[in-house]
Coordinates of C-alpha atoms and ligand atoms in Angstrom, one line a residue:
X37 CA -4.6 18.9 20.3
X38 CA -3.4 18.9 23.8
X39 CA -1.0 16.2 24.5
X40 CA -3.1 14.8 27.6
X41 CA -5.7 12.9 25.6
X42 CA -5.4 9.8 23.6
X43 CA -7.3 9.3 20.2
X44 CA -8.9 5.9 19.9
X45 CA -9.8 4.9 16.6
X46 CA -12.0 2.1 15.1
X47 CA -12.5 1.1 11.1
X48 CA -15.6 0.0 9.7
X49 CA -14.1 -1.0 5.7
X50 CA -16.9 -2.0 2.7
X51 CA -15.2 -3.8 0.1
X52 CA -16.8 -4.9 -3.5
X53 CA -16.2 -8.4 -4.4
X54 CA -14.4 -9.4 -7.7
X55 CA -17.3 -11.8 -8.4
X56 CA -18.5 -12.0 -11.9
X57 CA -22.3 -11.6 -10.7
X58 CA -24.3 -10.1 -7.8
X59 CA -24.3 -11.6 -4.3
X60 CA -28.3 -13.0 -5.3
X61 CA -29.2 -12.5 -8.6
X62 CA -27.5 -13.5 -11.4
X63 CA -26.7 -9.6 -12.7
X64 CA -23.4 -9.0 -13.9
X65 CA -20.9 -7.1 -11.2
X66 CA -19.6 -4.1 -13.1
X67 CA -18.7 -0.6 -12.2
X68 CA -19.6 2.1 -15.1
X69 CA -22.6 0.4 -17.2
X70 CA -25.2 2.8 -17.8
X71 CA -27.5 3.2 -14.9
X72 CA -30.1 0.9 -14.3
X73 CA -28.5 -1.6 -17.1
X74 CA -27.0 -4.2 -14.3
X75 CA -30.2 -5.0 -12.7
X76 CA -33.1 -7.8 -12.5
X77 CA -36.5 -8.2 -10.5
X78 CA -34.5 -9.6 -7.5
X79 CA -31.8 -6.6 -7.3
X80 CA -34.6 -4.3 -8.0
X81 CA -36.5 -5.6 -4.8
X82 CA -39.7 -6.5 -6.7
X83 CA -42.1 -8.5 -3.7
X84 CA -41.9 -12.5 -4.3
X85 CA -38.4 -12.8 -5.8
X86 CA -36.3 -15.2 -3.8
X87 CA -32.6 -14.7 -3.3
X88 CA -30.0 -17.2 -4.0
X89 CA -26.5 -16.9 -2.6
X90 CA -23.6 -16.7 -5.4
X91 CA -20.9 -19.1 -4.0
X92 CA -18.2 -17.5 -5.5
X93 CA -18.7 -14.5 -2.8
X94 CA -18.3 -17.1 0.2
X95 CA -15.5 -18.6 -1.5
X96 CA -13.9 -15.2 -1.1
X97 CA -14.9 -14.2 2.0
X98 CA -12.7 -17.3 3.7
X99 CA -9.5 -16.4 1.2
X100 CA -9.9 -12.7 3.2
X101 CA -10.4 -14.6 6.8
X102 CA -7.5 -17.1 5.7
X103 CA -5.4 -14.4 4.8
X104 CA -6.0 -12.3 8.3
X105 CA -6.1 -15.3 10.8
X106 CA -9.9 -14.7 11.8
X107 CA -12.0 -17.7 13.0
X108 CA -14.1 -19.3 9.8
X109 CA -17.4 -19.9 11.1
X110 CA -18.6 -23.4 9.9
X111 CA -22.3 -22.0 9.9
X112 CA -22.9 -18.4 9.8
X113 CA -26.6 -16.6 8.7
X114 CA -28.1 -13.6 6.8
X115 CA -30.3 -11.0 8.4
X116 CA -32.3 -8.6 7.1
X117 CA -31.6 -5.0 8.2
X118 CA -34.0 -2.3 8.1
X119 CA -34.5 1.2 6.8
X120 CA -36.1 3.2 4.5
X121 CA -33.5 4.9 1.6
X122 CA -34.2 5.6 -2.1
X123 CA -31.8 3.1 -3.0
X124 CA -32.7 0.4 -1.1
X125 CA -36.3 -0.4 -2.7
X126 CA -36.7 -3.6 -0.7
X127 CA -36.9 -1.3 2.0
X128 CA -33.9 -4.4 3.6
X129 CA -31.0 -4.8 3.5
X130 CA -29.6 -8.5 3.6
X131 CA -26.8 -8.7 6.0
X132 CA -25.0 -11.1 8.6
X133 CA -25.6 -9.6 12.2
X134 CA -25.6 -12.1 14.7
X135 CA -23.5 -14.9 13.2
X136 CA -21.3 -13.3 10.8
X137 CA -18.8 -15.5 8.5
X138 CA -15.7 -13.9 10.2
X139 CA -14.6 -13.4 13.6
X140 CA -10.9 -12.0 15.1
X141 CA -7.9 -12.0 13.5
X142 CA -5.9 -9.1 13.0
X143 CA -3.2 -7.0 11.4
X144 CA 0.3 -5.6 12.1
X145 CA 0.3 -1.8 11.2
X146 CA 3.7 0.8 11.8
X147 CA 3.5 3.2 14.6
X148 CA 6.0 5.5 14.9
X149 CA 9.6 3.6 15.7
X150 CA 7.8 0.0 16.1
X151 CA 4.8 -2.0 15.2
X152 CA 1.0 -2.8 16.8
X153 CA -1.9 -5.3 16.6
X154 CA -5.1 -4.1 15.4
X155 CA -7.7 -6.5 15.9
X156 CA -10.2 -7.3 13.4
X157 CA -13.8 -7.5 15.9
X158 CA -16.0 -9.1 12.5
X159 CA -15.9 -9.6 8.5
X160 CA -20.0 -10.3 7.4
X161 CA -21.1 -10.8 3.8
X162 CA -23.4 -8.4 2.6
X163 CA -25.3 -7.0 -0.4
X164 CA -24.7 -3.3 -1.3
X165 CA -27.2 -0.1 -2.0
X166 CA -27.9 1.1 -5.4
X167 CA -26.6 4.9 -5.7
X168 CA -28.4 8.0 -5.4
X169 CA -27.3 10.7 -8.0
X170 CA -27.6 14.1 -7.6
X171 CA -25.0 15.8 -9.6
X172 CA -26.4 17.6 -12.8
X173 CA -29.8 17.2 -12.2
X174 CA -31.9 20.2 -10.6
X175 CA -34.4 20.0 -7.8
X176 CA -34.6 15.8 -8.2
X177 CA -32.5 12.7 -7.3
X178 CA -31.7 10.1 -9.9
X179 CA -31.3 6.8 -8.7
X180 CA -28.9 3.9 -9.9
X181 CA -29.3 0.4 -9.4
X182 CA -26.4 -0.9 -11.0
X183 CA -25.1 -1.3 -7.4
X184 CA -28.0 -2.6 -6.0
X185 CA -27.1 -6.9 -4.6
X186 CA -22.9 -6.8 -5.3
X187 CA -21.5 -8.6 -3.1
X188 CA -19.6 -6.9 0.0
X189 CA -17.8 -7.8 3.1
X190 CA -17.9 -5.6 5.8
X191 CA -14.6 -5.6 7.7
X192 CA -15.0 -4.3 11.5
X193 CA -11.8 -3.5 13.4
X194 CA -11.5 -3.3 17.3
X195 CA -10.5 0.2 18.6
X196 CA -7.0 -0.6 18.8
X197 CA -5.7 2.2 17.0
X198 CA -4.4 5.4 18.1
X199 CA -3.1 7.5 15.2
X200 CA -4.6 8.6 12.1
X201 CA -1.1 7.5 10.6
X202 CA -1.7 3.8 12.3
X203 CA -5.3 4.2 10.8
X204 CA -4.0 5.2 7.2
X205 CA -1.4 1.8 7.3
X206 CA -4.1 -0.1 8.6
X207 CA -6.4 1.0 5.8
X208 CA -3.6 0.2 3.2
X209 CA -2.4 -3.2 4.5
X210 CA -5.7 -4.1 4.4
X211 CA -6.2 -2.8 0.9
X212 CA -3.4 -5.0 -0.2
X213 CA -4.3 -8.4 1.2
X214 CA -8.0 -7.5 -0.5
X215 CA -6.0 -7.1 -3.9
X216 CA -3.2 -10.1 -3.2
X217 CA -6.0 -12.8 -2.5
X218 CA -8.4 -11.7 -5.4
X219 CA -10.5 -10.8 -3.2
X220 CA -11.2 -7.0 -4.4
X221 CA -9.9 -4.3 -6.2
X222 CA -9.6 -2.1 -3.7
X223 CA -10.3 0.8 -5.8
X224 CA -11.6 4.0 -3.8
X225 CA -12.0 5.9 -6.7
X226 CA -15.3 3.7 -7.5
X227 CA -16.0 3.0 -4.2
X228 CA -15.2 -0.9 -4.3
X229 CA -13.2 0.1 -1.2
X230 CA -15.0 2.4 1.7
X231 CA -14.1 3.5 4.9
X232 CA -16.1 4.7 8.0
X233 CA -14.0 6.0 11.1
X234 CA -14.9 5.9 14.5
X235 CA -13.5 8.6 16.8
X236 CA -13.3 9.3 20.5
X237 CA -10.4 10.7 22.9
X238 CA -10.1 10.3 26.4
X239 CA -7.7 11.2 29.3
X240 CA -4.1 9.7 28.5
X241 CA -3.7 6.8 31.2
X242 CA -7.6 6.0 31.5
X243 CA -9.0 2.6 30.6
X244 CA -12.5 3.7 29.5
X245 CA -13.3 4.8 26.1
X246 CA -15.0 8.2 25.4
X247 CA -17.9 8.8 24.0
X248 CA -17.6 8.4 19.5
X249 CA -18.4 10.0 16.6
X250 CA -18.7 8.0 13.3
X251 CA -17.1 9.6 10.6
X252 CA -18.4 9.0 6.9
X253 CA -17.1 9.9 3.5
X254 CA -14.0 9.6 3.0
X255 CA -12.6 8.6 -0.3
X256 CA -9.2 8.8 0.1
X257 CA -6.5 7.7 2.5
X258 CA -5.2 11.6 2.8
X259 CA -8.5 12.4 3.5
X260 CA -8.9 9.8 6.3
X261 CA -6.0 11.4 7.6
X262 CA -7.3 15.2 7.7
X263 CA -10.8 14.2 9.0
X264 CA -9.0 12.1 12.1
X265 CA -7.1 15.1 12.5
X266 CA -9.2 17.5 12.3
X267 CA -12.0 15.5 14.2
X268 CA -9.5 14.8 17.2
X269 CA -9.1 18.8 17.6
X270 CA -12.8 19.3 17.5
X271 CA -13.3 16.7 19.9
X272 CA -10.1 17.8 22.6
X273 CA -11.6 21.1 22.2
X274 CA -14.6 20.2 23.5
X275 CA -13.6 18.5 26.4
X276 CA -10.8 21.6 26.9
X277 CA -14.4 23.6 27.2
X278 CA -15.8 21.3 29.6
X279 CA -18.6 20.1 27.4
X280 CA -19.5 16.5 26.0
X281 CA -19.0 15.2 22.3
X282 CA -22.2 14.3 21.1
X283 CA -22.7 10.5 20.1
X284 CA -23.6 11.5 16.2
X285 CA -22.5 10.9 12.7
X286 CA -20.4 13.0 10.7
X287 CA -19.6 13.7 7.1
X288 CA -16.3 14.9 6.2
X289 CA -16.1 17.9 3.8
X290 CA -13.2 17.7 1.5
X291 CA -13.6 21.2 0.6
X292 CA -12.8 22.7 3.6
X293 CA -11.3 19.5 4.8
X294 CA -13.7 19.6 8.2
X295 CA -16.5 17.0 9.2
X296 CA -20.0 18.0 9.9
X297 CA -22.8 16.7 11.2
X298 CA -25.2 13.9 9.7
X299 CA -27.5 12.6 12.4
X300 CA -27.3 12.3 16.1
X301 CA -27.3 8.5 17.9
X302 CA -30.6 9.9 19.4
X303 CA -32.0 9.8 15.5
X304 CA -30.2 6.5 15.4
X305 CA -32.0 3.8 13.5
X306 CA -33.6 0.6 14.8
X307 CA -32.8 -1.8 12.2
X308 CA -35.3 -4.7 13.2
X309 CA -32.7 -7.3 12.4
X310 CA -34.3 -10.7 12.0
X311 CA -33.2 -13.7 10.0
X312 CA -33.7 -13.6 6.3
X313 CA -36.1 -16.2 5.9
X314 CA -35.5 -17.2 2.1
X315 CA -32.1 -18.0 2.8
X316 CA -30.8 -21.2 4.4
X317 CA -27.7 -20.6 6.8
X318 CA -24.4 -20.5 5.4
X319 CA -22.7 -24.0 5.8
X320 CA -19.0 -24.5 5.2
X321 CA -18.0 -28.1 4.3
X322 CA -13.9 -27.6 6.3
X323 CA -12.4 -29.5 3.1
X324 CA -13.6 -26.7 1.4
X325 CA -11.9 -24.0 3.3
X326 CA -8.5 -26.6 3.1
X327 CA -8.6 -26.5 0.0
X328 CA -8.5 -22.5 -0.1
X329 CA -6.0 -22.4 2.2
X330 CA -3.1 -24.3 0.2
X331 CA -4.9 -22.0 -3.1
X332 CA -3.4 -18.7 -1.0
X333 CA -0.8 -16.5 -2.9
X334 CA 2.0 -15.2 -1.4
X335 CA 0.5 -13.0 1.2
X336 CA 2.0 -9.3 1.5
X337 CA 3.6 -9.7 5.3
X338 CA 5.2 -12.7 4.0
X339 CA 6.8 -11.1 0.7
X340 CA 8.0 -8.5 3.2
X341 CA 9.8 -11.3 5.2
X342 CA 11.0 -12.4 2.3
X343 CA 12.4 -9.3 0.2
X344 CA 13.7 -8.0 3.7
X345 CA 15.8 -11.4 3.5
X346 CA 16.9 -11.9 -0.4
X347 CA 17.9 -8.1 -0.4
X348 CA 19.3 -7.4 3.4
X349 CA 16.7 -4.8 3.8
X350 CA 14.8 -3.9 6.9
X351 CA 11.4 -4.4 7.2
X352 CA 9.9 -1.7 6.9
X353 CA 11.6 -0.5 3.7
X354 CA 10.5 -3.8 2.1
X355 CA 7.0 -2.7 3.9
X356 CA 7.1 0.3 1.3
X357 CA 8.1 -1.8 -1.7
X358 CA 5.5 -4.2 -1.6
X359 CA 2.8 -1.4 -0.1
X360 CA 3.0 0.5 -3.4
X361 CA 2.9 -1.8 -5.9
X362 CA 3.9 0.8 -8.5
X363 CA 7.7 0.5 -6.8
X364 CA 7.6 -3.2 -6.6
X365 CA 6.6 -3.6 -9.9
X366 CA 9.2 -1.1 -10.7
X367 CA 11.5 -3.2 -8.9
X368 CA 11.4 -6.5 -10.6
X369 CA 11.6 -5.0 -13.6
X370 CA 15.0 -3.3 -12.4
X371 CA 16.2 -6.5 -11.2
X372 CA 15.9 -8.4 -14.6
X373 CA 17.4 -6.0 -16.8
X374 CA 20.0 -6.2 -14.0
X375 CA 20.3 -9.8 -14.7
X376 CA 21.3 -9.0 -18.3
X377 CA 23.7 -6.5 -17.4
X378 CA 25.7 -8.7 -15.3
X379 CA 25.5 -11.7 -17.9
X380 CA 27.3 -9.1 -20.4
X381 CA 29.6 -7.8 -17.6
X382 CA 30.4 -11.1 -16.6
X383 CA 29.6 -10.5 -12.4
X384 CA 27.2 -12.3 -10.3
X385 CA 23.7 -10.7 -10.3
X386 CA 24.1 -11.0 -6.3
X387 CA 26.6 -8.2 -6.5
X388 CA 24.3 -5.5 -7.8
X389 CA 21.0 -6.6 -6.3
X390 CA 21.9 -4.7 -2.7
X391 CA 22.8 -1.4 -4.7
X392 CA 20.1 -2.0 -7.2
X393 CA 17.1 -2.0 -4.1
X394 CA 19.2 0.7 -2.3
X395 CA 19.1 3.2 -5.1
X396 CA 15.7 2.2 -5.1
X397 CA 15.1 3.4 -1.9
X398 CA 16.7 6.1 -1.8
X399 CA 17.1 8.1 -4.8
X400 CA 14.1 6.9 -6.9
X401 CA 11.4 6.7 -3.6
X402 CA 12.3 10.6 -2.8
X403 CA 12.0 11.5 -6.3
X404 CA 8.5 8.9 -6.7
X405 CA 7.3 11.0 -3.0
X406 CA 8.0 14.0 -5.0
X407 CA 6.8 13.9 -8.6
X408 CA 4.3 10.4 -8.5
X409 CA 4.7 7.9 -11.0
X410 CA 5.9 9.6 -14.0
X411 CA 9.0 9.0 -13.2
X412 CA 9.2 5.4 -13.0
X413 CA 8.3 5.7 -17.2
X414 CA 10.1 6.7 -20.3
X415 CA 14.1 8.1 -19.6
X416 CA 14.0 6.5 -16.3
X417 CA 11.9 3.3 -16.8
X418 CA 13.4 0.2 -14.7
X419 CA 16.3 -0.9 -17.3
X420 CA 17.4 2.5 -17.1
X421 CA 18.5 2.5 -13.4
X422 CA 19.9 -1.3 -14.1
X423 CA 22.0 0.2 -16.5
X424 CA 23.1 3.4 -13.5
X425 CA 23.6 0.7 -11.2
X426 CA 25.4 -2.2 -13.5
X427 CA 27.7 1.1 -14.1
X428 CA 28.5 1.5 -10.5
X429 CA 28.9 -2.0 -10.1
X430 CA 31.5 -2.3 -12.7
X431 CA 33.0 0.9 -11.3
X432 CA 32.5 3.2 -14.4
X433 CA 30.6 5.5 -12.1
X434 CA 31.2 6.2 -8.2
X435 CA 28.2 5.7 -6.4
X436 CA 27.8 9.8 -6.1
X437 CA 27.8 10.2 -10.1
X438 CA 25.5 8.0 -10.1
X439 CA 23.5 9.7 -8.4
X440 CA 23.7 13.0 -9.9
X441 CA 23.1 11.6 -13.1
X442 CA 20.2 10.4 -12.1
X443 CA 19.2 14.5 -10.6
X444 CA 20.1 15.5 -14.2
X445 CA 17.8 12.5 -15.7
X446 CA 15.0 13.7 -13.3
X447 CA 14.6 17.3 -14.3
X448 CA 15.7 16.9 -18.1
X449 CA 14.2 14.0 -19.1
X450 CA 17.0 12.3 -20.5
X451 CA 17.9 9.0 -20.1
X452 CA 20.8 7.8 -18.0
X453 CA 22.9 6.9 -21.1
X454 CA 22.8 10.4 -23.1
X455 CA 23.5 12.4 -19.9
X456 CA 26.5 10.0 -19.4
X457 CA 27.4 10.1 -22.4
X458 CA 27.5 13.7 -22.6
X459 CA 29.0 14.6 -19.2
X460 CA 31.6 12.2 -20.6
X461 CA 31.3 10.8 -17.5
X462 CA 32.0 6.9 -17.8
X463 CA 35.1 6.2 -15.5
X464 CA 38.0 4.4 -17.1
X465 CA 38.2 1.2 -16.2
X466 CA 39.5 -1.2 -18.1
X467 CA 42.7 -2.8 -16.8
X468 CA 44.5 -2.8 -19.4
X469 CA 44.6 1.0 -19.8
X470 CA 45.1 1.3 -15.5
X471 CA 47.5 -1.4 -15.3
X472 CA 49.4 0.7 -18.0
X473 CA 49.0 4.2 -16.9
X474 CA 50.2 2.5 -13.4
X475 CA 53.3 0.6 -14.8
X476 CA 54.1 4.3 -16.2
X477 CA 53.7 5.6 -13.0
X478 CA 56.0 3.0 -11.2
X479 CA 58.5 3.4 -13.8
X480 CA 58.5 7.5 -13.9
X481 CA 58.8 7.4 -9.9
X482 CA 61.8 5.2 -8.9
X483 CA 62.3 7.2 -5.9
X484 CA 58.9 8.0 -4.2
X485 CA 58.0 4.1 -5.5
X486 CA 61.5 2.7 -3.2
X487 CA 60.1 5.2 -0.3
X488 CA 56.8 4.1 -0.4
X489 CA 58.2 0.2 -0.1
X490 CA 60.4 1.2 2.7
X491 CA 57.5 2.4 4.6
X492 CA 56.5 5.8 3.6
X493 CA 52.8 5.0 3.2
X494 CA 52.0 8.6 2.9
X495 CA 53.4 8.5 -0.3
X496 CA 50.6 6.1 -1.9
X497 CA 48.5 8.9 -2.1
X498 CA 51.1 11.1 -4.3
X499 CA 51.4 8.0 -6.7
X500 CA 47.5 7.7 -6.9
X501 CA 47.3 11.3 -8.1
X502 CA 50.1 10.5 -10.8
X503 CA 48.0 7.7 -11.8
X504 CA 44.9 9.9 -11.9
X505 CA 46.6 12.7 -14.1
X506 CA 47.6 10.4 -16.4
X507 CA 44.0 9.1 -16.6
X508 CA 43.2 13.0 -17.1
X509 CA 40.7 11.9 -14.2
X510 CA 38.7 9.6 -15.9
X511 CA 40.3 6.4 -13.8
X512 CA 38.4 5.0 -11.2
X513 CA 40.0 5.9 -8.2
X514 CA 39.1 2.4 -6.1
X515 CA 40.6 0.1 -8.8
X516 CA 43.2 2.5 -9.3
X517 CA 43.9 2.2 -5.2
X518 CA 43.7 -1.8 -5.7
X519 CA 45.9 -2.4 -8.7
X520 CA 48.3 0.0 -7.3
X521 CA 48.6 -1.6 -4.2
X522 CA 48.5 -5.0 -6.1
X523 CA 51.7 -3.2 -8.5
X524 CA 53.8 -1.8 -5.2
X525 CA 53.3 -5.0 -3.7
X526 CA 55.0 -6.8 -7.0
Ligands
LIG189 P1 -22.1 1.0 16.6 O1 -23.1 0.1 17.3 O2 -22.3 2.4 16.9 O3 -22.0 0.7 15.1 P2 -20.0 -0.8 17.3 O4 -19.8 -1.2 18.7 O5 -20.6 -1.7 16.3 O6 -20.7 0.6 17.3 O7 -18.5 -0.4 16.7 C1 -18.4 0.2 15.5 C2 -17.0 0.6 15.3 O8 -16.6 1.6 16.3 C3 -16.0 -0.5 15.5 O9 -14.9 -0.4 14.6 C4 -15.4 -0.3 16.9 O10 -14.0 -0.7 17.0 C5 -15.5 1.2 17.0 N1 -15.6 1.8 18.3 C6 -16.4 1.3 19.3 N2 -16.3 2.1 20.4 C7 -15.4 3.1 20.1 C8 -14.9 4.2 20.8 N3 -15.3 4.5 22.1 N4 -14.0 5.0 20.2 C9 -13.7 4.7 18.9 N5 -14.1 3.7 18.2 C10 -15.0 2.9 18.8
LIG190 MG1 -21.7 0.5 12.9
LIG191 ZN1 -30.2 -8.6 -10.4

């Protein structure tokens, strides 16, 4: 893209509810029932049935505005919005336009060197569509209305961002304070977690937004990256050529990893919004949202405050631990087998902790980037890297052997202890065979050992490599350094 235009980015986000039943019937809320199983008269839109609002999905509706600092609106109302889809029988679809539950609030998401604020614009309740299925079935649809009334929030940022890497951290934070306050699963895979992108570019330096383009499916975060991308050289293009980007919709096409067009704006729909008139407005009694509040877990920006503090870590490499919960997981794990190691080895935990989370990443994030979770399992499951890094801590292994042990673990499968094992790698160091290899030094080397006291430092380095031969190369060079300083010193 030329450099002179700027992308500006907004995020419309659907997320599934972990209720146990639908947002107004009483139907279960389960992914992967066979179709049409999940359903009742009210989420099959028969005329006459009333709605009635499952609590539960309000409850977590303020947990998410709680956890992202929006406004909680003590009344807030359903609308119905209109249009005509085979999996929307009612021919409606109940929503919250005008006075949504949630309004503001925000997120912190990286961008390049630094961080920024995106703003959240709304978060409304809503119920979902059923599902249209195509696939396997010739010259018909099937339709599914399993689907059909779950519960959703609809989470509307501002365009604030400006990347599609600020748009894929934005998607993930958000994903994770969904999954921390139990308020979803997040998982894109079966579409409890959908995202909607909404493009434009305009002159670098100007304070007016371009015209947009809403982009639609896109069911992964790499993919939200290639359609920004891809949609962002489209668009510069355009305007390189002098034309306009059309206002219109736009589906990305994983396949050849381009978006096409849906429906112009011009086809856009006029929903008819009006109240829902079988549902009272939502009113929040404020004790109730208290009492949510102090019910919050640990929120993700706060356990990145807090790892980045118990381990001496920046920010944003606690950012990645607690992002992918795979290596924080991973981590804990580490970190109590660590606590064992140092019980038998008789050192304070404290001591291996900052090696424990640096190896971590380091050596075993490149390798995760790499090769994905296998490698967190089996030879190099979390106790084994305690037991790499309790080794280094104890100074059997230098900090580099370590390492390369770890290499050798990673291509052969092996765990830590065989390859050291066989390398016959573990440094010597006990004292009591050092402190004697060094009183043998000291004795064989009267001469070099009254130098070296006199003031011929350069000399420590010739009694080290005595020590070292005698070792044949197995002592740990550090304690050797100490306790032959402690010796000379005698
Ligand atoms: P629409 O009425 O087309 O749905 P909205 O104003 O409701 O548009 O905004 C929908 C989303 O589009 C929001 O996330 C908003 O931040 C984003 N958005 C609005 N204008 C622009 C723009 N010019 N470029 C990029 N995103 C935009
Ligand atoms: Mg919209
Ligand atoms: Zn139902």
């Amino acid at each position: 893209m030329s450099a002179e235009y700027e992308m500006v980015v907004g995020l419309e986000v659907h997320s599934q509810l972990l209720t146990r039943t639908k947002l107004f019937c009483r139907c279960e809320n389960r992914f992967g029932a066979p179709p049409n199983a999940l359903t009742c008269p009210v989420c099959l839109g028969h005329p006459g049935v009333l709605p009635l609002l499952n609590e539960e999905a309000v409850r977590l509706g303020i947990r998410l505005g709680l956890a992202m600092g929006c406004s909680i609106h003590q009344r807030s109302v359903f609308d119905r919005k209109h249009y005509f889809y085979p999996d929307l029988p009612k021919g409606y679809q109940i929503s919250q336009f005008t006075y949504p539950l949630l309004t503001g609030g925000g997120l912190t998401v990286r961008s390049g060197e630094g961080t920024r604020e995106i703003r959240i614009h709304r978060i409304h309740l809503e119920e979902d569509a059923g599902k249209n299925m195509h696939a396997g079935i010739r010259d018909a649809s099937h339709v599914d209305l399993n689907r059909s009334g779950v519960p959703l929030l609809e989470i509307v940022s501002e365009p604030d961002i400006r990347t599609p890497e600020e748009a894929v951290d934005y998607l993930k934070k958000l994903r994770q304070i969904l999954r921390a306050t139990g308020v979803s699963d997040g998982n894109m895979e079966e579409g409890s977690f959908r995202c909607d992108a909404n493009v434009s570019l305009r002159p670098g330096g100007s304070s007016v937004f371009g015209t947009k383009v809403e982009i639609k499916n896109m069911n992964s975060f790499r993919f939200v990256h290639k359609a920004l991308l891809f949609e962002c050289e489209r668009q510069a293009q355009l305007l390189d050529r002098g034309e306009r980007v059309v206002s219109e919709t736009r589906l990305f096409d994983s396949s050849t990893g381009r978006t096409l067009p849906m429906r112009s704006k011009e086809e856009a729909l006029d929903y008819r919004y009006f109240p829902e008139p079988d549902l009272p407005p939502v009113v929040l009694d404020p004790k109730w949202i208290e009492e949510e509040r102090s019910r919050l877990p640990e929120l993700p920006h706060e356990r990145v405050a807090r790892l980045s503090g118990e381990f001496g870590i920046r920010e944003e490499d606690a950012e990645v631990l607690v992002l992918e919960e795979d290596l924080s997981r991973y981590l804990e794990e580490a970190r109590e087998a660590l606590h064992e190691y140092a019980g038998k080895g008789g050192w304070p935990v404290e001591q291996g902790t900052p090696r424990l989370v640096n190896f971590l990443l380091s050596e075993v994030l490149r390798e995760w980037n790499r090769k994905g979770p296998a490698i967190l399992t089996g030879s190099l499951a979390a106790r084994e890297i305690s037991y790499l890094v309790a080794l280094v801590v104890e100074e059997r292994l230098s900090l580099n052997q370590a390492k390369d042990v770890y290499a050798v673990c990673i291509e052969s499968l092996r765990t830590p202890r065989e390859v050291v094992a066989e390398k016959n790698l573990s440094q010597e160091s006990g004292e009591d065979a050092l402190g004697r290899w060094i009183d043998d030094v000291v004795r064989e080397n009267p001469g070099e050992v009254q130098s070296y006291r006199e003031g011929k430092e350069r000399l420590f380095g010739f009694l080290v490599g005595q020590v070292m031969k005698k070792s044949g190369g197995k002592a740990n060079p550090q304690k050797v350094n100490r306790l032959l300083k402690e010796a000379l010193s005698r």
